[in-house]
Tab-separated table of C-alpha atoms in Angstrom:
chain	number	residue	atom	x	y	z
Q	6	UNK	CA	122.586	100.189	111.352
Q	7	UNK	CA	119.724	97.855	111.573
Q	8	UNK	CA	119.791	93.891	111.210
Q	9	UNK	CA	116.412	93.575	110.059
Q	10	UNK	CA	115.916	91.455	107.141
Q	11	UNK	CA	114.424	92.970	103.955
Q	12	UNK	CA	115.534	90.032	101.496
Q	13	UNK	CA	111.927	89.248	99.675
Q	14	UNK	CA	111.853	85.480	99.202
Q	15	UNK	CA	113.668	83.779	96.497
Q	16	UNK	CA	110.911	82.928	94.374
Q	17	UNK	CA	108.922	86.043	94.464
Q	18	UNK	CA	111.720	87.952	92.986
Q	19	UNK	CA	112.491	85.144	90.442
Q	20	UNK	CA	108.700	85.873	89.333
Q	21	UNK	CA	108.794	89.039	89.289
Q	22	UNK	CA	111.711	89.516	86.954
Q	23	UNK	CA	110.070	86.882	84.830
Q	24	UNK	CA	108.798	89.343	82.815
Q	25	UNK	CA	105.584	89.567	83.473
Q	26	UNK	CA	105.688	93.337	84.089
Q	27	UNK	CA	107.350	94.350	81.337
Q	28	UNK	CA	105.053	92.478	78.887
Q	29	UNK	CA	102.040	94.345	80.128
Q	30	UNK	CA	102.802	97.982	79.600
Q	31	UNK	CA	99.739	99.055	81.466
Q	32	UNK	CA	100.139	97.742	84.235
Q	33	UNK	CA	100.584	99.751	87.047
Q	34	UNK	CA	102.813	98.101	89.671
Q	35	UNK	CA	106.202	98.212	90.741
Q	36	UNK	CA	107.893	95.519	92.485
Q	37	UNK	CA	110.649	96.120	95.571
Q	38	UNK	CA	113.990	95.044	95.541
Q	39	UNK	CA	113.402	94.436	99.009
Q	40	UNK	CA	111.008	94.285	101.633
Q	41	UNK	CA	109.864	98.025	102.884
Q	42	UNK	CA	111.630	98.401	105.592
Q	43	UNK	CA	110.150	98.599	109.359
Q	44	UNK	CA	110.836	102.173	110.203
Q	45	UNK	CA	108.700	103.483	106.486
Q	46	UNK	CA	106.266	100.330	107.104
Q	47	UNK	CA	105.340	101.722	109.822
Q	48	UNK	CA	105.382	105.217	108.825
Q	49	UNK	CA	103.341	104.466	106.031
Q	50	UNK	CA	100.652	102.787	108.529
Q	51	UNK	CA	100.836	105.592	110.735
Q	52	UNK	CA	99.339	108.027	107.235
Q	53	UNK	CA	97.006	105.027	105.951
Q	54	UNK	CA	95.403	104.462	109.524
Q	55	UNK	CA	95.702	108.839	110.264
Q	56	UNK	CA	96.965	107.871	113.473
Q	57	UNK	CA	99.967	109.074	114.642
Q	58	UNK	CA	100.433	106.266	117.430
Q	59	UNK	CA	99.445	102.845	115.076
Q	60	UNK	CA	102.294	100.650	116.354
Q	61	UNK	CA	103.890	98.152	113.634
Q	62	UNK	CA	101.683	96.818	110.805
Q	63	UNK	CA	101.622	93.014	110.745
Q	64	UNK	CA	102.873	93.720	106.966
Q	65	UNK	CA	105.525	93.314	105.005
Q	66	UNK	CA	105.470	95.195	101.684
Q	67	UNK	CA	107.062	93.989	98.276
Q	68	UNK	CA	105.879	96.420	95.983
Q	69	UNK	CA	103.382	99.420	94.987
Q	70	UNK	CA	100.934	100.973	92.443
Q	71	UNK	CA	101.492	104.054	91.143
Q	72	UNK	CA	99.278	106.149	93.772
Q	73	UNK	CA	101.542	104.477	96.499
Q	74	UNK	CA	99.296	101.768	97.390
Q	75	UNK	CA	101.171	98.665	98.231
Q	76	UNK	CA	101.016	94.962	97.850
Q	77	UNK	CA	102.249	93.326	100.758
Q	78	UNK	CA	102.376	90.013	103.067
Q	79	UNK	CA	99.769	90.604	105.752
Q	80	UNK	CA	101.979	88.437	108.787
Q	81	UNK	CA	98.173	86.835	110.112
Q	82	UNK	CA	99.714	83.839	111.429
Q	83	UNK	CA	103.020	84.897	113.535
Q	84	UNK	CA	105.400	82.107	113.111
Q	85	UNK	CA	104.207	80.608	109.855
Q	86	UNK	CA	106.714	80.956	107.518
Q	87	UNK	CA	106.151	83.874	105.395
Q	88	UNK	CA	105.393	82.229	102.120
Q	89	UNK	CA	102.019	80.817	104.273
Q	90	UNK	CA	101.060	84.202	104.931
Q	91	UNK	CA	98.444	86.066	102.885
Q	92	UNK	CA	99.000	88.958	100.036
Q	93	UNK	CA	97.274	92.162	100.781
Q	94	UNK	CA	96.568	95.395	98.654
Q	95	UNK	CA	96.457	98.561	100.814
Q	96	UNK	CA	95.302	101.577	98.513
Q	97	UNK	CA	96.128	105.043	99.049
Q	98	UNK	CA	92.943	105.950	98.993
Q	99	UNK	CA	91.851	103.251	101.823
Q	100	UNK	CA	90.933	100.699	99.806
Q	101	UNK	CA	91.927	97.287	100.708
Q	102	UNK	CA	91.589	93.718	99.670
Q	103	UNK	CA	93.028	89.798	100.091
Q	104	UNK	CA	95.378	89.597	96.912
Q	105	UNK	CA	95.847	85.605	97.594
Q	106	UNK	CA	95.676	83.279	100.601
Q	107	UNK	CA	99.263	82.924	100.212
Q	108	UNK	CA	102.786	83.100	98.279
Q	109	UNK	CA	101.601	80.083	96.119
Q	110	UNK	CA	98.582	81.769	95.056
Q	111	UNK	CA	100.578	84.689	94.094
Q	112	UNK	CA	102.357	83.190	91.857
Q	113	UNK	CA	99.328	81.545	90.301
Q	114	UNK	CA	97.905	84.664	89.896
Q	115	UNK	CA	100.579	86.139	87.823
Q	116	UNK	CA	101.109	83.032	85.861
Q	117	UNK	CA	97.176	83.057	84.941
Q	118	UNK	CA	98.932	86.521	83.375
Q	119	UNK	CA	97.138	88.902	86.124
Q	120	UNK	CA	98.794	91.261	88.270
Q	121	UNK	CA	98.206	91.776	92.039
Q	122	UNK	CA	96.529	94.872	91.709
Q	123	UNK	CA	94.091	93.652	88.836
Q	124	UNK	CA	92.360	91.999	91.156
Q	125	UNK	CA	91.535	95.538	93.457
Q	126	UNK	CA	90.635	97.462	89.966
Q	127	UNK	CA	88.977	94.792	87.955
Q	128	UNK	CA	90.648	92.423	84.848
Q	129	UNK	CA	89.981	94.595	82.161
Q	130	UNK	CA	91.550	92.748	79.261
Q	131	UNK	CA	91.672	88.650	78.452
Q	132	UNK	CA	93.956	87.217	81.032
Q	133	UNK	CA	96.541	85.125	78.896
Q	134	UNK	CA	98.673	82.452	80.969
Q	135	UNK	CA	102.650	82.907	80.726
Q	136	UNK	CA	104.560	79.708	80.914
Q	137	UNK	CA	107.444	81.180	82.171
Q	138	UNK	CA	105.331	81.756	85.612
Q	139	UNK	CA	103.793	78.198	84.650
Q	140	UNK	CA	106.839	76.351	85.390
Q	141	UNK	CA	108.038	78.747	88.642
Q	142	UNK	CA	104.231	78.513	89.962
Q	143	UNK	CA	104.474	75.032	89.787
Q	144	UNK	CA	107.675	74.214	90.624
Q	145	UNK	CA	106.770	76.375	94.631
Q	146	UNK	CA	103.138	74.820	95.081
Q	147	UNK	CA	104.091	71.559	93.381
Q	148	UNK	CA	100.058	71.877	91.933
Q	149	UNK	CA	98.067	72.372	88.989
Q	150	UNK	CA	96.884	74.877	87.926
Q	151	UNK	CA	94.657	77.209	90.056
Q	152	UNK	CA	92.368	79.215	88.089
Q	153	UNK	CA	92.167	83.049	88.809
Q	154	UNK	CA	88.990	82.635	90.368
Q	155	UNK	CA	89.878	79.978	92.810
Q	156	UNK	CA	92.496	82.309	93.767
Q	157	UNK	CA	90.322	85.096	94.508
Q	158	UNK	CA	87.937	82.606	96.223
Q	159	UNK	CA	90.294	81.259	98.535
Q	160	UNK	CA	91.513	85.048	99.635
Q	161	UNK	CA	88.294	86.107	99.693
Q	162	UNK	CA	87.262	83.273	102.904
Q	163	UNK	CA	89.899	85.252	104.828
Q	164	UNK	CA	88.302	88.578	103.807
Q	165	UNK	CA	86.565	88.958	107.378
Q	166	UNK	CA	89.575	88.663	109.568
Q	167	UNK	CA	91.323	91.328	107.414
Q	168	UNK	CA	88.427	93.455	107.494
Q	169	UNK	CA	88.152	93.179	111.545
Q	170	UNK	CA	91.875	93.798	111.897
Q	171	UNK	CA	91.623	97.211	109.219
Q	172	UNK	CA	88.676	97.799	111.183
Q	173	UNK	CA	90.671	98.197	114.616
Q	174	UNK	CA	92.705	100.667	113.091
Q	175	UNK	CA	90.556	102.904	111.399
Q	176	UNK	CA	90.409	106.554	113.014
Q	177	UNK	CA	87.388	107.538	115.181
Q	178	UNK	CA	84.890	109.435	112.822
């Protein structure tokens, strides 16, 4: 028995029972329950990076796409509390990207009415807010509005530090 806490943050899960992904049936992501836990995390690393001796992922996953590609925290800053940490896409196919800077820009995202993995695959369809996420996106950043593309802005400035650290774990060709 392990004492390791998978209890995803309070107002993640409140979001994502908002309904956000039942209203848009084709949208391919399915939110945890709970954080993956250590001993799959890094089991999944160990497949994603093909090597066998990849230690623990600084990652902490809260859901996936249908492939198995999962949306996660990426723990960048140790000791910053986890809702200051960035959002992450790792693909099953090795693609990768900077979902949001962090857990407030998450939420902004969905309340702009896209899904983490929309930004990876493209926004095909017109984005339309949902209140619901509104009022819980506010009510955690205590801000405006940020638009979908200042989202994606401010996770893409941290792009090269993600890159370098995927980098260090890629297999020797």
């Amino acid at each position: 028995m392990t004492d390791e806490n998978l209890t995803l943050p309070a107002v993640l899960v409140e979001a994502h029972t908002a309904g956000f992904f039942h209203e848009h049936s084709g949208h391919d992501f399915d939110p945890y329950d709970t954080f993956m836990g250590s001993g799959e995390m890094i089991e999944w690393w160990q497949n994603w990076t093909n090597d066998p001796m990849a230690g623990a992922p600084p990652f902490r996953a809260f859901g996936q796409d249908g492939t198995g590609g999962l949306a996660a925290f990426w723990l960048r800053n140790p000791g910053h509390p986890l809702d200051r940490q960035s959002v992450v896409f790792l693909g099953s196919e090795g693609e990768y990207t900077l979902i949001a800077r962090d857990l407030g820009d998450y939420l902004w995202l969905l309340a702009n009415g896209v899904g983490p993995l929309e930004t990876v695959d493209g926004i095909e369809r017109v984005p339309e807010p949902i209140p619901a996420l509104t009022t819980i996106a506010q009510r955690h950043t205590g801000s405006a509005r940020r638009s979908t593309t200042e989202v994606i802005a401010a996770a893409q400035a941290q792009f090269p530090a993600f890159e370098a650290l995927l980098n260090a774990h890629a297999p020797a060709e």
